[in-house]
Coordinates of C-alpha atoms and ligand atoms in Angstrom, one line a residue:
Chain A
M334 CA 5.3 -32.2 118.7
A335 CA 8.2 -34.0 117.1
K336 CA 9.6 -31.8 114.5
T337 CA 9.2 -32.1 110.6
A338 CA 11.9 -33.0 108.4
W339 CA 11.8 -29.6 107.1
E340 CA 12.3 -27.7 110.8
R341 CA 15.1 -30.6 111.0
M342 CA 16.9 -29.5 107.8
Q343 CA 16.9 -26.0 109.5
I344 CA 18.5 -26.9 112.4
V345 CA 21.0 -29.1 110.5
R346 CA 22.0 -26.3 108.5
E347 CA 22.7 -24.0 111.3
K348 CA 26.0 -22.4 110.9
N349 CA 27.3 -23.5 114.1
R350 CA 26.4 -27.0 113.9
P351 CA 29.5 -28.9 115.2
T352 CA 31.4 -30.8 112.2
I353 CA 33.6 -33.7 113.2
R354 CA 36.7 -31.5 113.9
D355 CA 34.5 -29.8 116.6
Y356 CA 33.4 -33.5 118.0
I357 CA 36.8 -35.2 118.0
P358 CA 38.5 -33.2 120.7
L359 CA 35.1 -33.0 122.7
I360 CA 34.8 -37.2 122.4
F361 CA 37.8 -38.8 122.0
D362 CA 41.3 -38.3 124.2
E363 CA 43.6 -38.9 121.3
F364 CA 43.3 -38.5 117.8
V365 CA 46.3 -39.1 115.3
E366 CA 44.8 -38.6 111.8
L367 CA 46.3 -40.7 108.6
H368 CA 46.2 -39.5 105.4
G369 CA 45.7 -41.1 101.6
D370 CA 44.4 -43.8 99.5
R371 CA 48.2 -45.2 98.4
G372 CA 47.0 -44.9 94.9
Y373 CA 46.0 -41.7 93.8
G374 CA 45.6 -38.8 96.3
D375 CA 44.4 -37.8 100.1
D376 CA 40.7 -36.7 100.1
G377 CA 40.0 -33.8 102.7
A378 CA 36.0 -34.7 102.2
I379 CA 37.0 -37.7 104.7
L380 CA 38.8 -37.8 107.5
G381 CA 40.1 -40.9 108.9
G382 CA 42.5 -41.8 111.9
I383 CA 43.1 -43.7 115.2
A384 CA 41.5 -42.3 118.2
T385 CA 40.7 -43.2 121.9
I386 CA 37.8 -43.3 123.7
K387 CA 38.2 -44.0 127.7
G388 CA 41.5 -45.6 126.8
M389 CA 40.2 -47.9 124.0
A390 CA 41.5 -47.4 120.5
V391 CA 38.9 -47.2 118.0
T392 CA 39.3 -46.0 114.1
V393 CA 37.4 -43.2 113.4
L394 CA 36.0 -42.3 109.5
A395 CA 34.1 -39.1 108.6
H396 CA 32.8 -36.9 106.3
V397 CA 34.4 -33.5 106.7
K398 CA 32.1 -30.6 106.8
G399 CA 33.3 -27.0 106.8
R400 CA 31.8 -23.6 108.5
D401 CA 33.3 -21.3 106.3
L402 CA 34.2 -21.3 102.8
K403 CA 38.0 -22.2 103.3
E404 CA 37.2 -25.2 105.1
N405 CA 34.7 -26.0 103.0
Q406 CA 37.1 -25.5 100.0
A407 CA 39.4 -27.9 101.8
S408 CA 36.9 -30.4 102.5
N409 CA 35.1 -30.3 99.1
F410 CA 31.6 -29.2 101.1
A411 CA 31.9 -32.8 102.5
M412 CA 31.5 -34.4 99.0
P413 CA 34.3 -37.2 98.8
H414 CA 36.0 -38.1 95.4
P415 CA 36.9 -42.0 94.9
E416 CA 40.0 -41.4 97.0
G417 CA 38.1 -40.4 99.8
Y418 CA 36.2 -43.7 99.8
R419 CA 39.4 -45.5 99.0
K420 CA 41.1 -44.0 102.1
A421 CA 38.3 -45.0 104.3
L422 CA 38.5 -48.7 103.2
R423 CA 42.3 -48.6 103.5
L424 CA 41.5 -47.8 107.0
A425 CA 39.0 -49.9 107.7
H426 CA 41.2 -53.0 106.7
Q427 CA 43.9 -51.8 109.0
A428 CA 41.1 -51.6 112.0
E429 CA 40.4 -55.3 111.1
K430 CA 44.0 -55.9 111.3
F431 CA 44.6 -54.4 114.3
H432 CA 41.1 -55.6 116.3
R433 CA 39.9 -51.9 116.3
P434 CA 36.2 -51.1 116.2
V435 CA 35.4 -48.7 113.6
I436 CA 33.1 -45.5 113.7
C437 CA 32.1 -43.9 110.7
F438 CA 30.5 -40.6 111.5
I439 CA 28.0 -39.4 108.1
D440 CA 27.8 -36.0 107.5
T441 CA 27.6 -35.2 103.3
P442 CA 25.4 -34.0 100.6
G443 CA 26.5 -37.0 98.4
A444 CA 29.4 -38.2 96.8
Y445 CA 31.2 -35.6 94.3
C446 CA 29.6 -35.4 90.7
G447 CA 32.3 -34.1 88.4
I448 CA 35.1 -35.4 85.7
G449 CA 37.3 -36.5 87.9
A450 CA 35.5 -38.4 90.0
E451 CA 33.9 -40.5 87.2
E452 CA 37.3 -40.9 85.6
R453 CA 38.9 -42.6 88.8
G454 CA 35.4 -44.7 89.2
Q455 CA 33.2 -42.8 91.9
G456 CA 30.6 -45.9 91.0
E457 CA 33.5 -48.8 91.7
A458 CA 34.5 -46.8 95.0
I459 CA 31.1 -46.8 96.9
A460 CA 30.1 -50.4 95.6
R461 CA 33.4 -51.7 96.8
N462 CA 33.3 -49.9 100.5
M463 CA 29.7 -51.8 100.7
M464 CA 30.5 -54.9 99.6
E465 CA 33.7 -55.0 101.6
F466 CA 32.3 -53.2 105.0
M467 CA 29.5 -55.9 104.9
S468 CA 32.5 -58.5 105.6
L469 CA 34.7 -56.5 108.0
K470 CA 35.9 -58.6 110.7
T471 CA 35.7 -55.8 113.4
P472 CA 32.5 -54.2 114.6
V473 CA 31.6 -50.9 112.7
I474 CA 29.3 -48.3 114.2
S475 CA 28.1 -45.7 111.6
I476 CA 26.4 -41.9 113.4
V477 CA 24.6 -39.8 111.0
L478 CA 25.5 -36.4 112.0
G479 CA 23.5 -33.9 109.9
E480 CA 22.6 -34.8 106.7
G481 CA 23.3 -38.2 105.1
G482 CA 22.7 -38.1 101.6
S483 CA 22.7 -41.1 99.2
G484 CA 25.6 -43.2 98.1
G485 CA 28.0 -40.9 98.9
A486 CA 26.8 -41.5 102.8
L487 CA 25.8 -45.4 102.5
A488 CA 30.0 -46.2 101.6
L489 CA 30.6 -45.3 104.9
G490 CA 27.0 -46.8 106.4
V491 CA 27.3 -50.4 105.9
C492 CA 27.7 -51.3 109.8
D493 CA 26.2 -53.4 112.8
E494 CA 24.3 -50.4 114.1
L495 CA 23.3 -47.2 112.7
A496 CA 22.6 -44.4 114.7
M497 CA 20.8 -40.9 113.8
M498 CA 21.4 -37.7 115.8
E499 CA 17.7 -36.4 116.4
N500 CA 17.6 -33.7 114.1
A501 CA 20.0 -35.6 111.3
L502 CA 18.4 -36.6 108.2
Y503 CA 19.4 -39.5 106.1
S504 CA 17.9 -39.8 102.5
I505 CA 18.3 -41.2 98.8
I506 CA 18.9 -37.9 97.7
S507 CA 18.8 -34.4 98.8
P508 CA 15.0 -33.1 98.9
R509 CA 15.8 -30.8 96.6
G510 CA 16.9 -33.2 93.8
F511 CA 13.8 -35.1 94.9
A512 CA 11.5 -32.5 94.1
E513 CA 13.5 -31.5 91.0
I514 CA 13.6 -35.3 89.6
L515 CA 10.1 -36.3 90.4
W516 CA 8.2 -33.3 90.1
R517 CA 10.6 -30.8 87.6
D518 CA 10.1 -28.2 90.1
A519 CA 13.0 -27.7 92.8
S520 CA 11.2 -25.0 94.6
R521 CA 9.1 -28.1 96.3
E522 CA 11.9 -28.7 98.2
Q523 CA 10.1 -28.0 101.8
E524 CA 7.5 -30.6 100.6
A525 CA 9.8 -32.9 99.3
A526 CA 11.6 -32.9 102.6
N527 CA 8.2 -33.5 104.1
V528 CA 7.0 -36.4 102.4
M529 CA 10.6 -38.7 101.9
R530 CA 10.1 -40.3 105.3
I531 CA 13.7 -39.1 106.3
T532 CA 13.9 -38.5 110.0
A533 CA 15.5 -40.2 112.7
E534 CA 12.3 -41.9 113.9
D535 CA 11.3 -42.6 109.9
L536 CA 14.5 -44.7 109.7
V537 CA 14.2 -46.3 113.1
N538 CA 10.5 -47.6 111.8
F539 CA 12.3 -48.5 108.7
G540 CA 14.8 -50.9 110.4
V541 CA 17.3 -48.6 108.6
A542 CA 18.3 -47.3 111.9
E543 CA 18.7 -48.5 115.4
A544 CA 19.1 -45.5 117.7
I545 CA 18.8 -41.9 118.4
I546 CA 21.0 -39.6 120.0
P547 CA 19.6 -36.8 121.6
E548 CA 20.4 -33.4 121.0
P549 CA 20.2 -30.5 123.3
Q550 CA 17.1 -28.6 123.2
G551 CA 16.9 -26.6 120.1
G552 CA 19.7 -28.5 118.3
A553 CA 23.3 -29.6 118.6
H554 CA 24.8 -26.3 117.5
L555 CA 23.5 -24.3 121.0
D556 CA 25.4 -26.8 123.0
H557 CA 28.5 -28.9 121.3
D558 CA 29.8 -30.1 124.7
K559 CA 26.2 -31.9 125.5
A560 CA 25.9 -33.1 122.0
A561 CA 29.6 -34.9 122.3
D562 CA 28.4 -36.1 125.5
A563 CA 25.6 -37.7 124.1
I564 CA 27.5 -39.3 121.4
S565 CA 30.7 -40.5 123.5
A566 CA 27.8 -42.0 125.9
Y567 CA 26.3 -44.0 123.0
I568 CA 29.5 -45.2 121.8
L569 CA 30.6 -46.4 124.9
K570 CA 27.3 -48.1 125.4
T571 CA 27.4 -49.6 122.1
I572 CA 30.7 -50.7 121.2
P573 CA 31.3 -53.3 124.0
K574 CA 27.7 -55.1 123.2
Y575 CA 29.3 -56.0 119.6
M576 CA 33.1 -56.3 120.7
Q577 CA 31.5 -59.3 122.7
N578 CA 30.1 -61.2 119.4
P579 CA 31.9 -64.0 118.0
I580 CA 33.0 -62.8 114.6
A581 CA 30.6 -65.2 112.4
K582 CA 27.8 -64.0 114.5
L583 CA 28.9 -60.4 113.8
L584 CA 29.1 -60.9 110.3
Q585 CA 25.8 -62.8 109.8
N586 CA 23.9 -60.3 112.0
R587 CA 25.3 -57.5 109.9
Y588 CA 24.2 -59.3 106.8
D589 CA 20.9 -59.8 108.2
K590 CA 20.2 -56.0 108.8
F591 CA 20.6 -55.3 105.4
R592 CA 19.1 -58.3 103.8
K593 CA 15.5 -57.9 105.4
I594 CA 15.3 -54.0 104.2
G595 CA 13.0 -53.7 101.2
K596 CA 9.1 -54.0 100.7
F597 CA 7.3 -56.2 97.7
T598 CA 4.5 -58.5 97.4
E599 CA 4.9 -62.1 95.7
Q600 CA 1.1 -62.6 95.7
K601 CA -0.2 -63.6 91.9
G602 CA -1.9 -60.7 90.1
A603 CA -1.6 -58.4 93.0
N604 CA -1.8 -54.7 92.2
P605 CA 0.2 -52.2 93.9
V606 CA -1.1 -51.0 97.2
Chain B
M83 CA 8.6 -69.8 81.5
L84 CA 9.9 -67.9 79.2
Q85 CA 7.3 -68.4 76.3
D86 CA 5.4 -67.1 78.8
L87 CA 7.1 -64.1 79.0
F88 CA 7.7 -63.7 75.3
S89 CA 4.0 -63.8 74.8
K90 CA 3.8 -61.0 76.9
V91 CA 6.5 -58.8 75.6
K92 CA 6.0 -57.0 72.4
S93 CA 9.6 -57.0 70.8
R94 CA 10.3 -53.2 70.0
V95 CA 13.2 -51.1 70.1
S96 CA 13.4 -48.4 72.7
V97 CA 13.5 -45.4 71.1
D98 CA 14.9 -42.1 73.0
K99 CA 12.1 -39.9 72.7
H100 CA 13.5 -36.7 74.1
I101 CA 16.1 -37.0 70.9
Q102 CA 13.6 -38.1 68.5
A103 CA 11.3 -34.8 69.5
K104 CA 14.5 -32.5 69.2
S105 CA 14.8 -33.6 65.8
G106 CA 12.0 -32.2 65.0
V107 CA 10.9 -34.7 62.3
N108 CA 8.3 -37.2 63.2
I109 CA 9.5 -40.6 62.5
P110 CA 7.2 -43.5 63.1
S111 CA 9.3 -45.3 65.5
D112 CA 8.3 -49.1 64.3
L113 CA 9.5 -48.0 60.6
M114 CA 12.7 -46.3 61.2
F115 CA 15.5 -46.2 64.0
K116 CA 17.0 -43.1 64.7
C117 CA 20.9 -43.5 66.4
P118 CA 20.6 -41.3 69.6
R119 CA 24.6 -41.3 69.2
C120 CA 25.2 -40.5 65.8
G121 CA 21.9 -39.4 64.6
K122 CA 21.7 -41.8 61.6
V123 CA 18.3 -43.0 60.8
E124 CA 17.7 -46.0 59.2
F125 CA 14.8 -48.9 58.4
M126 CA 14.2 -50.7 61.3
D127 CA 14.3 -54.1 59.8
A128 CA 17.9 -53.6 58.6
F129 CA 18.7 -52.4 62.2
Q130 CA 16.9 -55.4 63.8
M131 CA 18.9 -57.4 61.6
H132 CA 22.2 -56.4 62.7
N133 CA 21.3 -57.1 66.3
K134 CA 20.0 -53.4 66.8
V135 CA 23.4 -52.3 66.7
C136 CA 24.0 -48.7 64.6
S137 CA 25.2 -49.7 61.0
N138 CA 26.7 -46.2 60.9
C139 CA 28.8 -45.8 64.5
G140 CA 28.5 -49.1 66.3
Y141 CA 26.2 -48.2 69.2
H142 CA 24.4 -51.1 70.8
A143 CA 21.1 -50.2 71.3
R144 CA 19.0 -51.1 74.3
L145 CA 17.4 -54.7 73.9
T146 CA 14.5 -55.6 76.1
A147 CA 15.3 -58.2 78.6
A148 CA 13.1 -61.2 76.5
E149 CA 15.7 -60.3 73.6
R150 CA 18.4 -60.2 75.5
I151 CA 17.8 -64.0 76.9
E152 CA 16.8 -65.0 73.7
E153 CA 20.3 -64.0 72.3
I154 CA 22.3 -65.5 75.5
A155 CA 20.6 -68.3 77.0
D156 CA 20.7 -71.7 75.0
N157 CA 17.3 -72.5 74.0
F158 CA 14.4 -73.7 76.1
T159 CA 17.1 -73.7 79.0
F160 CA 15.7 -70.5 81.0
T161 CA 13.7 -71.0 84.0
E162 CA 12.3 -67.6 85.6
Y163 CA 12.9 -67.1 89.4
D164 CA 10.7 -65.1 91.3
K165 CA 8.3 -63.7 88.6
H166 CA 5.5 -63.2 90.6
M167 CA 7.5 -60.3 92.6
K168 CA 6.0 -56.8 92.3
S169 CA 6.5 -53.2 93.8
V170 CA 4.5 -52.0 96.8
N171 CA 4.7 -48.3 97.8
P172 CA 7.2 -48.1 100.8
I173 CA 7.1 -44.8 101.7
D174 CA 3.3 -44.0 100.7
F175 CA 4.4 -41.8 98.1
E176 CA 1.4 -40.0 96.0
G177 CA 1.2 -41.5 92.5
Y178 CA 3.8 -44.2 92.4
P179 CA 1.1 -47.4 92.4
D180 CA -0.3 -45.7 89.5
K181 CA 3.1 -45.2 87.9
I182 CA 3.9 -48.8 88.5
L183 CA 0.6 -50.1 86.9
Q184 CA 1.3 -47.8 84.0
Q185 CA 4.3 -49.3 83.4
R186 CA 3.5 -52.7 84.0
R187 CA 0.8 -52.2 81.4
R188 CA 3.2 -50.2 79.1
T189 CA 6.1 -53.0 78.8
G190 CA 4.0 -56.2 80.1
L191 CA 7.0 -56.5 82.5
R192 CA 6.3 -57.0 86.4
E193 CA 9.3 -55.1 87.4
A194 CA 12.3 -53.5 86.0
V195 CA 14.6 -57.1 86.1
I196 CA 14.2 -60.8 85.1
T197 CA 16.1 -63.2 86.8
G198 CA 16.6 -66.9 86.4
E199 CA 19.0 -69.9 85.5
C200 CA 20.1 -71.1 81.8
Q201 CA 22.8 -72.6 80.3
I202 CA 25.1 -70.7 77.8
M203 CA 26.8 -73.0 75.2
G204 CA 26.0 -75.9 78.1
H205 CA 27.5 -74.2 81.1
P206 CA 24.9 -73.5 83.7
C207 CA 24.9 -70.2 85.1
A208 CA 22.8 -67.7 86.9
L209 CA 21.2 -64.8 84.9
G210 CA 19.9 -61.3 85.5
V211 CA 18.6 -58.9 82.8
M212 CA 17.5 -55.5 83.6
D213 CA 15.3 -54.0 81.1
A214 CA 15.6 -49.8 80.5
R215 CA 11.9 -49.7 79.6
F216 CA 10.7 -50.3 82.8
M217 CA 11.1 -46.9 85.0
M218 CA 14.6 -46.7 83.5
A219 CA 15.3 -50.0 85.3
S220 CA 15.6 -48.0 88.5
M221 CA 16.5 -50.4 91.2
G222 CA 14.0 -50.2 94.0
S223 CA 12.6 -53.2 96.5
V224 CA 12.2 -55.7 93.7
V225 CA 15.2 -55.0 91.6
G226 CA 17.3 -55.3 94.7
E227 CA 15.3 -58.3 96.4
K228 CA 15.5 -60.4 93.2
I229 CA 19.4 -59.6 92.4
T230 CA 20.2 -60.6 96.2
R231 CA 18.2 -64.0 96.1
L232 CA 19.8 -64.2 92.7
F233 CA 23.3 -64.6 94.3
E234 CA 22.0 -66.5 97.2
R235 CA 20.4 -69.1 95.0
A236 CA 23.7 -69.3 92.9
E237 CA 25.8 -69.3 96.1
E238 CA 23.5 -72.5 96.9
K239 CA 23.8 -74.2 93.5
N240 CA 27.4 -73.2 93.1
F241 CA 26.5 -71.3 89.8
P242 CA 28.6 -68.4 88.1
V243 CA 26.1 -65.2 88.0
I244 CA 25.7 -62.5 85.1
I245 CA 23.9 -59.6 85.7
F246 CA 23.3 -57.8 82.1
A247 CA 22.6 -54.0 83.8
A248 CA 21.3 -51.0 82.8
S249 CA 19.5 -48.4 85.2
G250 CA 19.1 -45.0 85.6
G251 CA 20.1 -45.5 89.4
A252 CA 17.8 -45.8 92.4
R253 CA 14.4 -45.7 92.4
M254 CA 13.5 -42.2 94.2
Q255 CA 9.9 -43.2 94.8
E256 CA 11.0 -45.9 96.9
G257 CA 13.1 -43.2 99.3
I258 CA 15.8 -44.5 101.6
I259 CA 14.5 -48.3 101.2
S260 CA 15.6 -48.1 97.5
L261 CA 19.2 -46.7 98.7
M262 CA 19.4 -50.0 101.2
Q263 CA 19.1 -52.4 98.3
M264 CA 22.7 -50.7 97.1
A265 CA 24.2 -52.4 100.3
K266 CA 21.8 -55.4 100.4
T267 CA 23.0 -56.6 96.7
S268 CA 26.7 -55.8 97.1
G269 CA 26.5 -57.7 100.4
A270 CA 24.9 -61.0 98.5
I271 CA 27.6 -60.6 95.9
G272 CA 30.3 -60.4 98.8
R273 CA 29.1 -63.9 99.9
H274 CA 29.0 -65.2 96.6
S275 CA 32.6 -63.9 95.8
Q276 CA 33.7 -65.5 99.0
K277 CA 32.6 -69.0 98.0
G278 CA 35.1 -68.8 94.8
L279 CA 32.1 -68.5 92.4
L280 CA 32.5 -65.9 89.2
Y281 CA 30.4 -62.8 88.8
I282 CA 30.3 -61.4 85.6
T283 CA 28.8 -58.0 85.0
V284 CA 28.1 -56.9 81.3
L285 CA 27.1 -53.0 81.3
T286 CA 24.7 -51.9 78.9
D287 CA 23.1 -49.0 77.6
P288 CA 22.8 -47.1 80.1
T289 CA 24.4 -48.3 83.6
T290 CA 24.1 -45.2 85.7
G291 CA 23.8 -44.1 89.3
G292 CA 23.0 -46.4 92.1
V293 CA 23.3 -49.4 89.9
T294 CA 27.1 -48.5 88.9
A295 CA 27.9 -47.7 92.3
S296 CA 26.7 -51.4 93.8
F297 CA 26.4 -54.8 91.8
A298 CA 27.2 -53.4 88.4
S299 CA 30.8 -52.3 89.4
L300 CA 31.5 -55.6 91.5
G301 CA 32.0 -58.0 89.0
D302 CA 35.0 -60.1 88.8
I303 CA 35.0 -59.5 84.8
I304 CA 33.2 -56.3 83.8
I305 CA 32.3 -56.4 80.0
A306 CA 30.4 -53.4 78.2
E307 CA 29.1 -53.1 74.8
P308 CA 30.2 -50.6 72.7
K309 CA 29.3 -47.2 72.6
V310 CA 26.9 -47.3 75.6
M311 CA 26.6 -44.8 78.6
I312 CA 28.1 -46.2 81.9
G313 CA 28.7 -43.5 84.7
F314 CA 27.9 -42.7 88.1
A315 CA 26.7 -38.9 88.2
G316 CA 24.2 -37.8 85.7
R317 CA 25.9 -35.9 82.7
R318 CA 23.7 -32.6 83.1
V319 CA 24.5 -32.8 86.8
I320 CA 28.2 -32.4 86.1
E321 CA 27.9 -30.0 83.2
G322 CA 25.8 -28.2 85.8
T323 CA 28.6 -28.4 88.4
I324 CA 31.3 -27.7 85.8
K325 CA 29.5 -25.0 84.1
Q326 CA 30.9 -26.3 80.5
R327 CA 30.0 -29.0 77.6
L328 CA 31.3 -32.4 78.2
P329 CA 33.1 -34.3 75.4
D330 CA 30.8 -36.8 73.6
D331 CA 32.9 -39.6 74.7
F332 CA 32.3 -38.9 78.2
Q333 CA 31.0 -41.8 80.2
S334 CA 31.2 -44.1 77.3
A335 CA 32.1 -47.8 77.6
E336 CA 35.2 -47.1 75.9
F337 CA 35.8 -44.1 78.5
A338 CA 35.4 -46.8 81.4
L339 CA 38.0 -49.1 79.2
Q340 CA 40.3 -46.4 79.3
H341 CA 40.3 -45.6 82.8
G342 CA 40.5 -49.2 83.9
F343 CA 37.1 -49.7 84.8
V344 CA 36.1 -52.7 82.6
D345 CA 37.9 -55.5 81.4
M346 CA 36.8 -55.6 77.8
I347 CA 34.3 -54.3 75.4
V348 CA 32.5 -57.1 73.4
E349 CA 30.3 -56.3 70.4
R350 CA 27.1 -58.2 70.7
R351 CA 27.5 -60.8 67.8
D352 CA 30.1 -62.3 69.8
M353 CA 28.8 -61.7 73.4
R354 CA 27.4 -65.5 73.7
K355 CA 30.4 -67.0 72.6
T356 CA 32.6 -64.7 74.7
L357 CA 30.2 -65.4 77.9
A358 CA 30.7 -68.9 77.1
Q359 CA 34.4 -69.0 77.0
L360 CA 34.6 -67.2 80.3
L361 CA 32.3 -69.6 82.1
R362 CA 34.3 -72.4 80.6
L363 CA 37.6 -71.0 81.8
H364 CA 36.3 -70.6 85.7
S365 CA 34.8 -74.4 85.2
G366 CA 36.2 -77.8 86.3
E367 CA 37.1 -78.3 82.6
V368 CA 40.5 -76.3 83.0
A369 CA 40.9 -77.0 86.4
Y370 CA 44.7 -78.1 87.6
H371 CA 44.5 -81.7 87.9
G372 CA 47.9 -82.7 89.5
Ligands
LIG831 ZN1 24.8 -44.3 65.5

């Protein structure tokens, strides 16, 4: 029996669920972290750097979840400010220059909502990342580790291929927010999770995701090594597929991947179904 | 055609029901306008004569898409694109089709954006206008597809694009499909831009959420109407996070200008000639002919 979205949400919220900081030493041989957006500051909610996997250099961009309060304060519970997205964009352009593929790890409840975020242009930062990643002349693979929330996730999600961890969720807004906005009742969170169509299988069916990375029985928190091995295997299998493509074809396919998402009717007089 | 559009759209100002209810005074919205910014009440006739701008504080109230097109486009030049495109129910969310039908009946609109081509003081351009009356002009598949096609057609025809943005954000009822429209529209803007074509956004009341975080923020030139609300996160969400009341001018057009996110604030009465000037400054008329 496939697990419901709500059941997966409980797995994703397990305290021992691996974060990007757990995964990096397990997936990559080397990692050099790079900081700052060169304009305002360094956002702890997004990590970036250069890594190698089986001797191949890649650029890693990731949302940073913490496992205790101290870690979460440093990473603002993985809710980035504009300078986080701008750091990611700077490092993506660096990857383009040096012909390194980019691997984005998505794990965020969403972009931060606060005064500084508005003052520094949260909307502009997310919009620019989407536009620029769409024409980035190097392969981009995104992997949703736990939760992918809203535009804050999509700013690292414009890619050639999106993979979901088996229990990961990717949604327009948190189920709690969804229940609050549409039913004015945040307590209907569980019901919302189950009607929003946010599981890995849902996203593959919608053509939003292309791959599902298996987790160890019971969830990634029970065996970090095994979860990391599955991610490594996926990256090693996937990167060459896109590195072989001529850039023009790569970019056309990336555009088409997003271009075809959307459901509507153009029949005259048709009622919504 | 536009005439068709006008026949269906009853020209009526959008009055913020929330504010109206709070005032405790029952004001017939057809006769009076109450400014949501400063609270001033004035006769609808005077308010309409003044281009729906508050005579006290200068707040630029919401226009319908039809009113906006009439104000901006040269007479009889607007040709609508994709006028039959309508929403379906991509995630089978209960109640969404009824909601859409109800919005269509109430507004006479098929969806939250009207797109097409027109001339502005003789300059051809592609034009998109959002109408906040339709589900707060939230972006679902139809808005995303119409905006994307607008840029693709403009790219083919070498047209500049002007979009009057207004939105409450993403269309929650379309789930993840709605979110992906942000990437789709941003990608289409990138291609139009790479061809060296101009894109102007005009931010009107209110421009927020997923629309701020996609096509509204990607103009080569970004204009805002005075006193309108521009932001990413909802004011109440931020107030809930920081546990304090935000200043009145937070997320205003003036706030966006001060922080470097809009190029200029333009009053409604000057909008058409400002757009025409910007179109001319990017046309062959002023290109270097050395
Ligand atoms: Zn006023």
